Coordinates of C-alpha atoms in Angstrom, one line a residue:
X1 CA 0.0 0.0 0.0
X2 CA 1.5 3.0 -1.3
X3 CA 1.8 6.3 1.4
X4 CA -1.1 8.9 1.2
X5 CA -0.5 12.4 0.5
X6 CA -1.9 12.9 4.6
X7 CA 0.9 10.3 5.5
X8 CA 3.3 12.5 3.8
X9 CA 2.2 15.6 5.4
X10 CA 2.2 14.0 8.9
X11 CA 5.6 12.6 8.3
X12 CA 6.7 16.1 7.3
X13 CA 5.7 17.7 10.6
X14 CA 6.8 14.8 12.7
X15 CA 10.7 14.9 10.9
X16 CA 11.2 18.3 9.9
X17 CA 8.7 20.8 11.3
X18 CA 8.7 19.6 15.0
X19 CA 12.3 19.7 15.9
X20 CA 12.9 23.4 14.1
X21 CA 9.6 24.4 16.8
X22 CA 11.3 22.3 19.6
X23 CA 14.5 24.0 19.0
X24 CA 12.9 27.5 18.8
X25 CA 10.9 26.9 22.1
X26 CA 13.9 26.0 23.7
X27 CA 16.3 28.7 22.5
X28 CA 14.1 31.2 23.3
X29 CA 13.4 29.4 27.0
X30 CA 16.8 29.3 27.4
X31 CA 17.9 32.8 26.5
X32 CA 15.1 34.5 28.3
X33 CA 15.6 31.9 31.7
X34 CA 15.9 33.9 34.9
X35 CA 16.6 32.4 38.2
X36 CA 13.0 31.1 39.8
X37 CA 13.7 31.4 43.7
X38 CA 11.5 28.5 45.9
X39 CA 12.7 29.4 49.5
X40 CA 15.4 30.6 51.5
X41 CA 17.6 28.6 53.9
X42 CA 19.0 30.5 57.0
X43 CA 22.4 29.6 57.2
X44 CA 24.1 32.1 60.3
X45 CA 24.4 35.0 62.1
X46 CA 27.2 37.7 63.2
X47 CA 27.0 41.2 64.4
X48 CA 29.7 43.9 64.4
X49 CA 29.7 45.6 67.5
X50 CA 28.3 49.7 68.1
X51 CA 31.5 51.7 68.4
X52 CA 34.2 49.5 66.6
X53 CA 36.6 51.9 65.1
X54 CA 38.9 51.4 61.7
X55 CA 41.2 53.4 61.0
X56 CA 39.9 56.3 62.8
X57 CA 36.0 55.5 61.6
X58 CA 33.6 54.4 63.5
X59 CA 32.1 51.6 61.4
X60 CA 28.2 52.0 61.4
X61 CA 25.3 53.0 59.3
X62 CA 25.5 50.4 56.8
X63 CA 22.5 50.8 54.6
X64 CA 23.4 48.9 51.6
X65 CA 26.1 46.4 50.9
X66 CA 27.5 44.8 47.0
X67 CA 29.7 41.8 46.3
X68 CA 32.5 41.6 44.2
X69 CA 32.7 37.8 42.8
X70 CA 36.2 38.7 41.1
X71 CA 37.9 39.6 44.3
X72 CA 35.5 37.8 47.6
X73 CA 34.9 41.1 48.9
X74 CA 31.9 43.2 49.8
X75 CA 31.2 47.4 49.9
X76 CA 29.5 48.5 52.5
X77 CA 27.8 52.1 52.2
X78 CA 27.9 54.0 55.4
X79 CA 24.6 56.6 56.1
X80 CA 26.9 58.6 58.2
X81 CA 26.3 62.2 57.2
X82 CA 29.4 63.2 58.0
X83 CA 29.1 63.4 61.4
X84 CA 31.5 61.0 62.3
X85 CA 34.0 60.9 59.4
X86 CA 33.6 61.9 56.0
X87 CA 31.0 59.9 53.4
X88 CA 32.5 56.7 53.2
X89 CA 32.6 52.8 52.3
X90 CA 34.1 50.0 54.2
X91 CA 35.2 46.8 52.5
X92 CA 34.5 44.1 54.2
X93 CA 35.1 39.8 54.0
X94 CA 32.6 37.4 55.0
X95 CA 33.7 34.1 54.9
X96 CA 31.3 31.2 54.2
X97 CA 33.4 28.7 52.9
X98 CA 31.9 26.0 55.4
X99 CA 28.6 26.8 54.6
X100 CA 27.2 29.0 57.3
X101 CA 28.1 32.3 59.0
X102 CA 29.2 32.6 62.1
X103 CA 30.8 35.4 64.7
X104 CA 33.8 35.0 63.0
X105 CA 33.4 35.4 59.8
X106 CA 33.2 38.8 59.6
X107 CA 36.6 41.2 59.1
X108 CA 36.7 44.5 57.5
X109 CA 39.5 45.5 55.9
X110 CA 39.0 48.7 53.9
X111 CA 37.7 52.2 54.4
X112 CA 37.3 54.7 51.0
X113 CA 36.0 58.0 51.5
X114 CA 34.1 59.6 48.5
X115 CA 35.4 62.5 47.1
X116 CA 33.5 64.9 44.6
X117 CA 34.0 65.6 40.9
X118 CA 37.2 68.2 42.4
X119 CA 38.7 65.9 44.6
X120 CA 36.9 67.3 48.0
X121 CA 35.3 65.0 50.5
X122 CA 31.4 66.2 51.3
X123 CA 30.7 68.6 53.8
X124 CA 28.9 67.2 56.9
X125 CA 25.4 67.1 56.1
X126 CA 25.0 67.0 52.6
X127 CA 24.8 63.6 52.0
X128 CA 22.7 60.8 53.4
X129 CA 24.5 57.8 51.7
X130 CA 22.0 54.3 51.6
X131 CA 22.3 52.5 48.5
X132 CA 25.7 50.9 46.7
X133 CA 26.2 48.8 43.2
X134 CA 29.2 47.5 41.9
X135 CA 29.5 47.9 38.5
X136 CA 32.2 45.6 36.0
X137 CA 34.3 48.4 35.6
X138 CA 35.7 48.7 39.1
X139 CA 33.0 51.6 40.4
X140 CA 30.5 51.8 42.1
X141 CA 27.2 53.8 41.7
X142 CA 26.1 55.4 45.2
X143 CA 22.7 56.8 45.9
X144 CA 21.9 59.3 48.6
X145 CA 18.3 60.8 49.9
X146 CA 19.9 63.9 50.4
X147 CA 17.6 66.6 52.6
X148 CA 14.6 68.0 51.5
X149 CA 14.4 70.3 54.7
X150 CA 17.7 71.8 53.6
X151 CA 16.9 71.8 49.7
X152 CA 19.7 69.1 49.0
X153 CA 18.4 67.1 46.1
X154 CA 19.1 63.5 46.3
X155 CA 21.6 61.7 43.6
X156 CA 22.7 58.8 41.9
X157 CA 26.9 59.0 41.3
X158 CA 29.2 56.6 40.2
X159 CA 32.4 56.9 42.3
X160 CA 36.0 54.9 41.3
X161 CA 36.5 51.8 43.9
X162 CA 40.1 52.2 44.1
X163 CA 40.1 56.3 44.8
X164 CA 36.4 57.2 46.2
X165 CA 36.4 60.1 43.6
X166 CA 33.1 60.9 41.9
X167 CA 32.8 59.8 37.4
X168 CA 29.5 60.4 36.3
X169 CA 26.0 61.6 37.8
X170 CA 22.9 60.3 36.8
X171 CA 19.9 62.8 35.9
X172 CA 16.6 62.3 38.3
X173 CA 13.4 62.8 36.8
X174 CA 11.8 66.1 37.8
X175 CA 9.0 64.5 39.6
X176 CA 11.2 62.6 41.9
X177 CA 13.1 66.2 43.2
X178 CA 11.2 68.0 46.4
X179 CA 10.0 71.5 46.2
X180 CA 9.9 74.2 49.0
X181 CA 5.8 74.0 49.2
X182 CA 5.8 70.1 49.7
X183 CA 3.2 69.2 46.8
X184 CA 5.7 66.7 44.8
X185 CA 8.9 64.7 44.8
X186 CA 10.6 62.5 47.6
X187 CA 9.9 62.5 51.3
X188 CA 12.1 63.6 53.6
X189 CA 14.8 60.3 54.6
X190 CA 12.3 58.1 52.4
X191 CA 14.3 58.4 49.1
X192 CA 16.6 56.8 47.2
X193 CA 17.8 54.0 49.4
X194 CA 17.8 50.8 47.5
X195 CA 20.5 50.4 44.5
X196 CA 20.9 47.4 42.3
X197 CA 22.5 46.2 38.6
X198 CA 21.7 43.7 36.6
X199 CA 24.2 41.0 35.9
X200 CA 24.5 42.2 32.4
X201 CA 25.6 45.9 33.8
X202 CA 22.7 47.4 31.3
X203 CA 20.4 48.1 33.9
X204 CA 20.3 50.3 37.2
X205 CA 17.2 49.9 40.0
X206 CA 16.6 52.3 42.3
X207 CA 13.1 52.9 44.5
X208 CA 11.1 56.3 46.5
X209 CA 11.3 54.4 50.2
X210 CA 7.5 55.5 50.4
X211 CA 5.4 57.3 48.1
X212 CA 6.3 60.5 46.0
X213 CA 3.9 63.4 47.9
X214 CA 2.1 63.4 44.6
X215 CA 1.6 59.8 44.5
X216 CA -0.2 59.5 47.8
X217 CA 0.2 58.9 51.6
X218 CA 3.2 57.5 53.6
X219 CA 3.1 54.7 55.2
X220 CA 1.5 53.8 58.3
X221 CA -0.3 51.4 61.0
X222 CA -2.5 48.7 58.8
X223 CA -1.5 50.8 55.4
X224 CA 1.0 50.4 53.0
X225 CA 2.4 53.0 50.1
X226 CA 3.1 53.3 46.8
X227 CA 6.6 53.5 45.9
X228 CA 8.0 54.2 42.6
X229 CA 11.1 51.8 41.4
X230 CA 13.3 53.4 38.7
X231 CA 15.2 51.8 35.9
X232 CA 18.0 53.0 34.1
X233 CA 19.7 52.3 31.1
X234 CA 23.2 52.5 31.6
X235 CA 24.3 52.1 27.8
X236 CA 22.8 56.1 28.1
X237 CA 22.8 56.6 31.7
X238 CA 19.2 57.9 31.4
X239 CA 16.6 57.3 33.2
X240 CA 14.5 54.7 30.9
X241 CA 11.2 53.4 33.1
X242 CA 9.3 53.8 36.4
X243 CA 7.1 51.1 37.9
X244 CA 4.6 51.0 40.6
X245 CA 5.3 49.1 43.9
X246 CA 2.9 48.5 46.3
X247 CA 3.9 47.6 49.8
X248 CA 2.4 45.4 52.2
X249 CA 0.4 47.0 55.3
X250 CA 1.6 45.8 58.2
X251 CA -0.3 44.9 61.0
X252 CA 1.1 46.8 64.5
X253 CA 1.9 44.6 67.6
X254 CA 2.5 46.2 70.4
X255 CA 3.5 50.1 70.3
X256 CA 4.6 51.9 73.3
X257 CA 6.4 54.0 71.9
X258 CA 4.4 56.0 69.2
X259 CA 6.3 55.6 66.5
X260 CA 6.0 53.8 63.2
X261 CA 7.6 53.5 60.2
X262 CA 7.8 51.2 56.8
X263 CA 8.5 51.2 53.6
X264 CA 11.1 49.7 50.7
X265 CA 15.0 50.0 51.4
X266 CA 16.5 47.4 49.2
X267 CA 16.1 46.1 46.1
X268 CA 18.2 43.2 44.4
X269 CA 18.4 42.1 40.6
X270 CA 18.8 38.5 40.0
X271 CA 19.1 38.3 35.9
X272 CA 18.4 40.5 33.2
X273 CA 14.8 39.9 32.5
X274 CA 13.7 42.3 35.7
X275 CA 13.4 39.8 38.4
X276 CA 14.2 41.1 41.8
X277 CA 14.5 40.5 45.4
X278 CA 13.4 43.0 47.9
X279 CA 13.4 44.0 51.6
X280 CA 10.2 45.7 53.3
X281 CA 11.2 46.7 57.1
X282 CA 9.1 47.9 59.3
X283 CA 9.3 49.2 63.0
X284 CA 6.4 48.3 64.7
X285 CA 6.9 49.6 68.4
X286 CA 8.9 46.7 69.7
X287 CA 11.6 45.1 67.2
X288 CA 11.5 45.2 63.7
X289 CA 9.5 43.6 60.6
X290 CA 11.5 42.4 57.4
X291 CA 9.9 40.7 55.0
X292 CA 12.0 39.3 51.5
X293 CA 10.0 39.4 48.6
X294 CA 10.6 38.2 45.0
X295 CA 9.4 40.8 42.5
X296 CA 8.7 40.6 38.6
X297 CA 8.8 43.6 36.1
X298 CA 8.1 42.3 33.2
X299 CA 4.5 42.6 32.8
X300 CA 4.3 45.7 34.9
X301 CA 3.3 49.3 33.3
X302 CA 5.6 51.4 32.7
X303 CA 4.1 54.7 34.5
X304 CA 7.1 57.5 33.6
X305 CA 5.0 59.4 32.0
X306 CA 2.3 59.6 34.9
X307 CA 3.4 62.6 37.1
X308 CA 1.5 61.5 39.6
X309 CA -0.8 59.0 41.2
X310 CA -3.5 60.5 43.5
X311 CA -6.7 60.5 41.7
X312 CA -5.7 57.4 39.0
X313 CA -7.6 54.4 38.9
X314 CA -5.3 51.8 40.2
X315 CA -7.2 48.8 39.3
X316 CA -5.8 50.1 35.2
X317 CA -2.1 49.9 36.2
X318 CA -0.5 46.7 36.6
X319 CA 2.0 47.0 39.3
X320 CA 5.1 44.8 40.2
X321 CA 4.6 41.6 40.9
X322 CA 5.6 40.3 44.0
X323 CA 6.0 36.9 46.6
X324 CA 6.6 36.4 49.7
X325 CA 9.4 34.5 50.2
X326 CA 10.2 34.8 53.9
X327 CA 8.5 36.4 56.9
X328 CA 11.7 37.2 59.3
X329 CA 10.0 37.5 62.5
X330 CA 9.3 33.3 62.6
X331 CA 13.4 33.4 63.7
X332 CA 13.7 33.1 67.2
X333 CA 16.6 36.0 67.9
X334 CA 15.7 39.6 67.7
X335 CA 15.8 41.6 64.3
X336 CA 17.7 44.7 64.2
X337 CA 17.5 47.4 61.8
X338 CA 18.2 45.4 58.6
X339 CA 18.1 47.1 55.0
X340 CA 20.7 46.0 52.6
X341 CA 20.9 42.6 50.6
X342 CA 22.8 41.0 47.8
X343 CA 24.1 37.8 46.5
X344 CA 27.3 36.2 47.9
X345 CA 29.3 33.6 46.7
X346 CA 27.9 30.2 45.4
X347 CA 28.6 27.8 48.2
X348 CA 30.2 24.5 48.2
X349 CA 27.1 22.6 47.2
X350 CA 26.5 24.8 44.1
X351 CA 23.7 27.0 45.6
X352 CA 23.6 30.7 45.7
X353 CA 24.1 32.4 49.2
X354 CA 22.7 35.7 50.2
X355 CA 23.5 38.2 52.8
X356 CA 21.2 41.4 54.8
X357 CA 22.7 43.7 56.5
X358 CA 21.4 46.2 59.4
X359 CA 21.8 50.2 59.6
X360 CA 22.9 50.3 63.8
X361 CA 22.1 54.1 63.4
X362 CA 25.1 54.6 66.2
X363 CA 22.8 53.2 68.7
X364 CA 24.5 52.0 71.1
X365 CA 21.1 49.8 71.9
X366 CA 21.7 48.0 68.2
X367 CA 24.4 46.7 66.6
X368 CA 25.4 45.7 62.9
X369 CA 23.8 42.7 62.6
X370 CA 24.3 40.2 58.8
X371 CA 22.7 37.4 58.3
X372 CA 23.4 34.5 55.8
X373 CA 20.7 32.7 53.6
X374 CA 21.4 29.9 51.2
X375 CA 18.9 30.3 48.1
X376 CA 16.6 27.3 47.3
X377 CA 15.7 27.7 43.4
X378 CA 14.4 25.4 40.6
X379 CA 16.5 24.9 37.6
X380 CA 16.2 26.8 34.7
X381 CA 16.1 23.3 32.7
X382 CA 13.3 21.7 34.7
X383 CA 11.0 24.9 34.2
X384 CA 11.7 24.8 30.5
X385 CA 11.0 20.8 30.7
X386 CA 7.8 21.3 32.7
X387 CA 6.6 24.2 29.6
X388 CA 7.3 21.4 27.2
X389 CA 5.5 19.0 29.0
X390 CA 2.4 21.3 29.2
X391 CA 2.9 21.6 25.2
X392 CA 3.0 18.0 24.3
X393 CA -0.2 16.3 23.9

């Protein structure tokens, strides 16, 4: 029996058709795969004293923190407004070559002040250092809030690692820079502290640590806010997209005494697709709330071109995405002020470690507290298997 002109076609798309589709699918899988995170494993805990001194610092204040794979080190921005010593970063090693983190794995062994584009360190109080990327050209970009009740806009600079001084100075967007009558831009100290890079060094993230005055109310007791996150394109080092970001309200335990605060102090990219990890904090009376959430971009709006928020029908803009991946207060020791994250070294059983770090605020009631996570994630592979399983009749 001869083969039918159907038999043909069928054999066609069986032989020819299905493996240039398969292929496809999985190219495309494979180039656009980002890292899926399932949990987080606490792996340690160490804390740097209140009042340690190197050379002639006192080391506190440490608001964000960066790793740099090439050398095992990590940069450690200090909110020290000068007070203390000149703006500065410490360089610090944490060792977790047996897995965990400890007491004494912690060392620092660096301090770089910043200096400005003329080779002058920043007056006392016109700064307010929180956020620090490292970039693959041996800088770092630095964000600070600055002070809106002194007019001191807040900024984005990249500074050389080696000699502190200032390169380059990214443009804010207008609606993000405070005016003397208080009817738009940033919030006093609830600015630009989060500071992340993608792995591909094309993209920069920063966030408003509450809402923008224009975008609605701060946060407080049962309500969250909206923050803004900001991307930039570093090809152009412009600001290329803005996306809304919800945070979570947070219910108040015990307050005695009167005061409240929350909002969005870190942010972390894990690829280049616009997959993040970030840290809500909030201080509820009695210890602290951090909560580690991972957050999507892609399918979010992109809402530059919305001034501002108040009045907008929310329910038409799609926001970041975000999951809860770990509610800190289930650990039995206390939380201290913690509000800078990023990705340490793999480990020795392949995973991907990340470290938080707290902001003592020279309290001598608090300390410098880091904590050490191992990351639990699903293969890139067996979600791409999984899609083709879903595919195949």
């Amino acid at each position: 029996m001869g083969i039918t002109q159907k038999n043909r076609k069928k054999a066609l798309i069986i032989f020819f058709i299905l493996p240039i589709i398969f292929i496809n699918f999985l190219w495309s899988n494979i180039a656009s795969a980002s890292m899926n995170i399932t949990g987080l494993e606490f792996i340690g805990e160490a804390s740097l004293p209140t009042g340690l001194i190197f050379q002639k610092t006192e080391i506190g204040g440490l608001s964000g923190i960066t790793y740099d794979r090439k050398n095992d080190l990590y940069y450690a921005i200090s909110d020290d407004r000068g007070q203390k010593a000149p703006s500065r970063f410490y360089t610090l090693k944490i060792d977790l070559s047996k897995g965990k983190l400890d007491k004494n794995n912690i060392s620092i062994v660096g301090v770089t002040t910043l200096l400005d584009e003329n080779n002058q360190t920043y007056p006392p109080d016109s700064t307010d250092t929180e956020g620090i990327a490292l970039t693959n050209k041996d800088t770092v970009f630095i964000s600070s809030e600055g002070d809106t009740r002194q007019s001191i806009n807040p900024f984005i600079k990249e500074f050389s690692l080696s000699t502190g001084k200032n390169l380059s100075t990214l443009t804010i967007p207008d609606k993000f820079l405070p005016e003397k009558n208080a009817k738009k831009g940033i919030r006093n100290n609830l600015a630009f502290e989060s500071l992340t890079i993608s792995p591909d060094n094309k993209s920069l993230f920063t966030a408003s640590e509450n809402a923008l005055i224009q975008d609605g109310a701060a946060a407080k007791p049962g309500t969250g806010t909206r923050c803004r996150i900001l991307q930039y394109n570093l090809e152009t080092n412009q600001p290329e997209k803005e996306y809304l970001y919800q945070t979570e309200p947070v219910t108040q335990r015990i307050n005695l005494t009167g005061q409240f605060s929350s909002g969005l102090p870190d942010l972390l990219a894990l690829d280049n697709q616009g997959n993040l990890l970030s840290i809500e904090r909030s201080f509820t009376g009695i210890g602290f709330g951090i909560f580690i959430f991972q957050v999507a971009l892609e399918k979010s709006d992109n809402i530059s071109n919305i001034n501002s928020l108040t009045g907008k029908d929310l329910t038409k803009i799609k926001p970041a995405q975000k999951k809860l991946l770990l509610d800190l207060r289930k650990f039995d020791f206390a939380l201290d002020n913690l509000e800078g994250l990023t990705l340490g070294p793999k480990l020795s059983d392949g995973q991907q470690s990340l470290i938080l770090i707290s902001d003592n605020n020279f309290n001598g009631l608090q300390r410098t507290q880091i904590l050490a996570f191992k990351l639990k994630t699903e293969s890139s592979l067996l979600r791409i298997l999984r899609r083709i399983r879903i595919l195949l009749p």
